[in-house]
Short mmCIF file of C-alpha atoms in Angstrom, two decimals:
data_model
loop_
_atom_site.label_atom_id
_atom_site.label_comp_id
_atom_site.label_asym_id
_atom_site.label_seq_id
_atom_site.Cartn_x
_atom_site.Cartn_y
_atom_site.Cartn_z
CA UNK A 1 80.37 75.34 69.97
CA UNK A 2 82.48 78.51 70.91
CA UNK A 3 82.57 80.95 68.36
CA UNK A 4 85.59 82.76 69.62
CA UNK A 5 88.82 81.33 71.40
CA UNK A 6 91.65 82.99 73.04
CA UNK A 7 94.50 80.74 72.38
CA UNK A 8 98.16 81.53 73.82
CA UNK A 9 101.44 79.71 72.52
CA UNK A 10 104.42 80.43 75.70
CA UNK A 11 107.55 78.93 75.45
CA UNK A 12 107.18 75.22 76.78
CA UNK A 13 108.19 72.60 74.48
CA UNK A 14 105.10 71.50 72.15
CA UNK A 15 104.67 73.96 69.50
CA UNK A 16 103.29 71.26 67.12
CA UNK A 17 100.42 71.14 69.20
CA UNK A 18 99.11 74.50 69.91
CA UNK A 19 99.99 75.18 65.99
CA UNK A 20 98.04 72.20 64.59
CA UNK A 21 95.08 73.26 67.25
CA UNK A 22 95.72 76.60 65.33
CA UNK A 23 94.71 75.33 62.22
CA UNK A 24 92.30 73.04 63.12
CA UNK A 25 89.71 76.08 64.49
CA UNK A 26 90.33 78.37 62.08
CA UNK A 27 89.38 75.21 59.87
CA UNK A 28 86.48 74.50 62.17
CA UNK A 29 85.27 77.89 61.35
CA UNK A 30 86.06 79.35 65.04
CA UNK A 31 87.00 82.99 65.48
CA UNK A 32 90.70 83.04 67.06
CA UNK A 33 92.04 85.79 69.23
CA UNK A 34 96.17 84.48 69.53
CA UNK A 35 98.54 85.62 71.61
CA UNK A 36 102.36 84.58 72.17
CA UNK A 37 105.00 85.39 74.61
CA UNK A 38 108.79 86.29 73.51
CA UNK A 39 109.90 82.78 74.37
CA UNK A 40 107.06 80.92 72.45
CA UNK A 41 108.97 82.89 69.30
CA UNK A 42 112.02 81.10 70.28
CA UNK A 43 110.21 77.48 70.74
CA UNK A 44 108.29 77.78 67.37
CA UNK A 45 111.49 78.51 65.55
CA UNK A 46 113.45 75.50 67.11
CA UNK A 47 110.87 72.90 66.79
CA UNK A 48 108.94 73.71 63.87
CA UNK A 49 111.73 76.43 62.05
CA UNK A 50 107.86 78.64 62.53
CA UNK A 51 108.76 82.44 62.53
CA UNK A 52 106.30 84.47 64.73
CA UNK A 53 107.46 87.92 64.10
CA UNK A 54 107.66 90.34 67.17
CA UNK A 55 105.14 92.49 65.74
CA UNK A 56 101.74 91.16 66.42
CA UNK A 57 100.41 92.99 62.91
CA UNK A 58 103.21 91.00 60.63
CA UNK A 59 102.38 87.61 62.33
CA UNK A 60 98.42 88.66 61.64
CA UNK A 61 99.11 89.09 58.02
CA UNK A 62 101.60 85.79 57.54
CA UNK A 63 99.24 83.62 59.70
CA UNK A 64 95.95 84.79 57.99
CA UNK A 65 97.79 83.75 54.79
CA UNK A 66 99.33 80.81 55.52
CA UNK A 67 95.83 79.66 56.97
CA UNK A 68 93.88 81.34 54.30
CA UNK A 69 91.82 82.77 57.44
CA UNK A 70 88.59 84.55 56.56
CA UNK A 71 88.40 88.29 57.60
CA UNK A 72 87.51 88.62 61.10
CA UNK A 73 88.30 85.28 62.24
CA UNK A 74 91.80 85.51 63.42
CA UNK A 75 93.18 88.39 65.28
CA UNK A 76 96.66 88.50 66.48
CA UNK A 77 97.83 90.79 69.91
CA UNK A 78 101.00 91.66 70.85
CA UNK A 79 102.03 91.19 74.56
CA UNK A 80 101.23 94.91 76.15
CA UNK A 81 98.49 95.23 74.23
CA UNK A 82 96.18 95.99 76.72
CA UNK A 83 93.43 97.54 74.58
CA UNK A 84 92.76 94.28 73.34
CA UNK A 85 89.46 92.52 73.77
CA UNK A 86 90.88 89.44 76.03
CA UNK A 87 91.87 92.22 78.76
CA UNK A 88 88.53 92.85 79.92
CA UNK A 89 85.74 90.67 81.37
CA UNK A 90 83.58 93.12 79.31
CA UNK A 91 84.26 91.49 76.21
CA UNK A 92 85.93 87.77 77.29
CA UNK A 93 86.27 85.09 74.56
CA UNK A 94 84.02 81.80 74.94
CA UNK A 95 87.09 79.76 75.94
CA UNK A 96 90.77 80.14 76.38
CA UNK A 97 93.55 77.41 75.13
CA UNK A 98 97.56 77.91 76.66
CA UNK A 99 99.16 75.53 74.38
CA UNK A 100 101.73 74.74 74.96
CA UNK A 101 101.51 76.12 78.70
CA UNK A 102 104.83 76.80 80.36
CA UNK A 103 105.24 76.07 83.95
CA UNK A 104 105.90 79.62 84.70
CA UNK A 105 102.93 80.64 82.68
CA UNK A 106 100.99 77.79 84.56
CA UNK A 107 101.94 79.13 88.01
CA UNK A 108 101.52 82.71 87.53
CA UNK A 109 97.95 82.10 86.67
CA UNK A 110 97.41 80.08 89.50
CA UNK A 111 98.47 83.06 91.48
CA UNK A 112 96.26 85.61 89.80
CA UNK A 113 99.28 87.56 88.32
CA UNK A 114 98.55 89.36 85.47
CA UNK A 115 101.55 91.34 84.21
CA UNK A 116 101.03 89.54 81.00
CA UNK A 117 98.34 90.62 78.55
CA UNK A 118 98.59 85.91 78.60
CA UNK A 119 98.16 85.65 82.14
CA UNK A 120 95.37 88.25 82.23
CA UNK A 121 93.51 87.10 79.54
CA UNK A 122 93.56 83.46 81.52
CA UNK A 123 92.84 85.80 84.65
CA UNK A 124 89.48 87.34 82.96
CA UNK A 125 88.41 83.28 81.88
CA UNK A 126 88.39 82.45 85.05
CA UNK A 127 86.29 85.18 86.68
CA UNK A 128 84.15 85.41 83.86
CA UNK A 129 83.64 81.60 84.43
CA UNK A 130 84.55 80.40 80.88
CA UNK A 131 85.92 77.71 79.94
CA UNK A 132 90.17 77.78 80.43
CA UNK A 133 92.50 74.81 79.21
CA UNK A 134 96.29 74.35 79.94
CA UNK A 135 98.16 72.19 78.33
CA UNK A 136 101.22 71.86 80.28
CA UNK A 137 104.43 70.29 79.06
CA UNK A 138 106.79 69.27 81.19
CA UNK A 139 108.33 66.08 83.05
CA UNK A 140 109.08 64.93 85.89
CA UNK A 141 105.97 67.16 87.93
CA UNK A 142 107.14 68.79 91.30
CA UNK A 143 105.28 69.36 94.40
CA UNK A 144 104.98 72.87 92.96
CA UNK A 145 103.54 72.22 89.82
CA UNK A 146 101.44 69.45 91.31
CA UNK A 147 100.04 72.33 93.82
CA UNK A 148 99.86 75.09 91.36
CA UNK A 149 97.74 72.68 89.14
CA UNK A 150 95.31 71.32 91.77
CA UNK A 151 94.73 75.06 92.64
CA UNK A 152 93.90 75.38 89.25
CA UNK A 153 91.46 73.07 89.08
CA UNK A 154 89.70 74.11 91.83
CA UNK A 155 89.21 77.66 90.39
CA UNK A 156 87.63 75.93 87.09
CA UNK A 157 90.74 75.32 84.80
CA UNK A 158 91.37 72.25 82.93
CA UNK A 159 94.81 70.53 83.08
CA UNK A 160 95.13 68.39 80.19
CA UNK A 161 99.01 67.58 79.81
CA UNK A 162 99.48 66.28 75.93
CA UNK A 163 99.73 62.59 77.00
CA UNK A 164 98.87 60.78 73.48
CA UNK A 165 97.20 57.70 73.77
CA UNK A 166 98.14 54.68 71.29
CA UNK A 167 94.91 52.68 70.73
CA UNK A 168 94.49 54.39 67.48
CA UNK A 169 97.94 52.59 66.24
CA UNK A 170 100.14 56.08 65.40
CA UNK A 171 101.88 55.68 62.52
CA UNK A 172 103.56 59.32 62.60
CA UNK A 173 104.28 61.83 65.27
CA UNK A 174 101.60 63.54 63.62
CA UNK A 175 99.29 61.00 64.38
CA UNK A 176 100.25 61.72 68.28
CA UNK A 177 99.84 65.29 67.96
CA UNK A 178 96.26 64.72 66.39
CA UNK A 179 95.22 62.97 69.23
CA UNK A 180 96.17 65.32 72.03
CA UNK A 181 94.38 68.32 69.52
CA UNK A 182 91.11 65.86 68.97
CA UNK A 183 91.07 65.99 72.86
CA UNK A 184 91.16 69.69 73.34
CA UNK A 185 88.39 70.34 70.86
CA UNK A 186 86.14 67.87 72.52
CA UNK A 187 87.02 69.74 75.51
CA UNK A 188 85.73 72.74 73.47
CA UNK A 189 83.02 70.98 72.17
CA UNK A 190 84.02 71.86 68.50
CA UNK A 191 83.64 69.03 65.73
CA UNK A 192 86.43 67.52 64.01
CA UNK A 193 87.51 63.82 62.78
CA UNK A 194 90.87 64.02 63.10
CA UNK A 195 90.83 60.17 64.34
CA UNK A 196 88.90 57.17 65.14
CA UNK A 197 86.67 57.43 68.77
CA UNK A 198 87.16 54.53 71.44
CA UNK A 199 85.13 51.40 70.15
CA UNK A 200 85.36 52.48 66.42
CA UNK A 201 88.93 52.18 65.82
CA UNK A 202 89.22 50.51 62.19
CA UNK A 203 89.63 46.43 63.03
CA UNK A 204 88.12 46.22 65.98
#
């Protein structure tokens, strides 16, 4: 299981996810490095009325209460703040989450921009060959995103769009958003039983 994961909110539509992912490996016992972009702020506050302050230090101290995080085990960084650990492949994280990934996000990684501390934290993943998922939200795909995914891919990313599946019978939209989470942590290989596997669904 990774011990510590770099996860990044940006401003696509699915905050529920990459905030219920949030909880679920601090819960899990994982050490979290987050990191947001000015948009993601925006998203969080119209979908889930979530304030992420500007400062990275006042969303630290909310977010480590509101999760009732252990010292050490999450660690917020503002957007410049180059100095932190996720900048350099001396010190990468196990695995990096961008949930929910915006398109823009999506493609300036696939180009190996890094005028983000997000995109170069994604950037150092890569080269460090660690484990990087994207969780892009958006519909209908273009030929562009197609391409900018595929390229993706090919470098070692994993493109798992938060398509819930409905075998498990939903009853909430919090059912949905378990299922997409359930699939990124097997993707990180951390534990959880947020809901039934294929072939033990209750009934069948």
């Amino acid at each position: 299981m990774p011990e510590t994961i770099c996860l990044a909110f940006t401003g696509a539509s699915g905050m529920p996810y990459g905030v219920r992912l949030l909880e679920c490996l601090l819960a899990a016992d994982c050490r979290v490095q987050l990191l947001y972009s000015q948009v993601a702020q925006i998203v969080a506050r119209q979908e889930m009325a979530l304030d992420l302050p500007a400062r990275a230090s006042d969303a630290q101290a909310a977010l480590r209460e509101r999760y009732r995080a252990l010292p050490g085990r999450l660690e917020v960084y503002g957007r410049e703040e180059w100095f932190a650990p996720v900048a350099s492949g001396s010190n990468p994280p196990d695995a990096m989450v961008v949930c929910p990934c915006s398109m823009g996000t999506l493609a300036a990684i696939a180009q190996g921009l890094a005028s983000k501390l997000i995109e170069r934290a994604a950037d150092v993943v890569l080269k460090e060959n660690r484990k990087l998922i994207l969780v892009p939200r958006e519909t209908p795909l273009s030929a562009i995103h197609l391409e900018n995914m595929l390229r993706l891919v090919r470098a070692g990313a994993v493109i798992l769009p938060p398509n819930p599946g409905f075998y498990h019978h939903p009853q909430r939209v919090e059912d949905m958003v378990d299922f997409v989470v359930a699939r990124i942590l097997d993707q990180l290989r951390v534990p959880h039983a947020l809901l039934p596997r294929w072939g033990n669904v209750a009934g069948e």
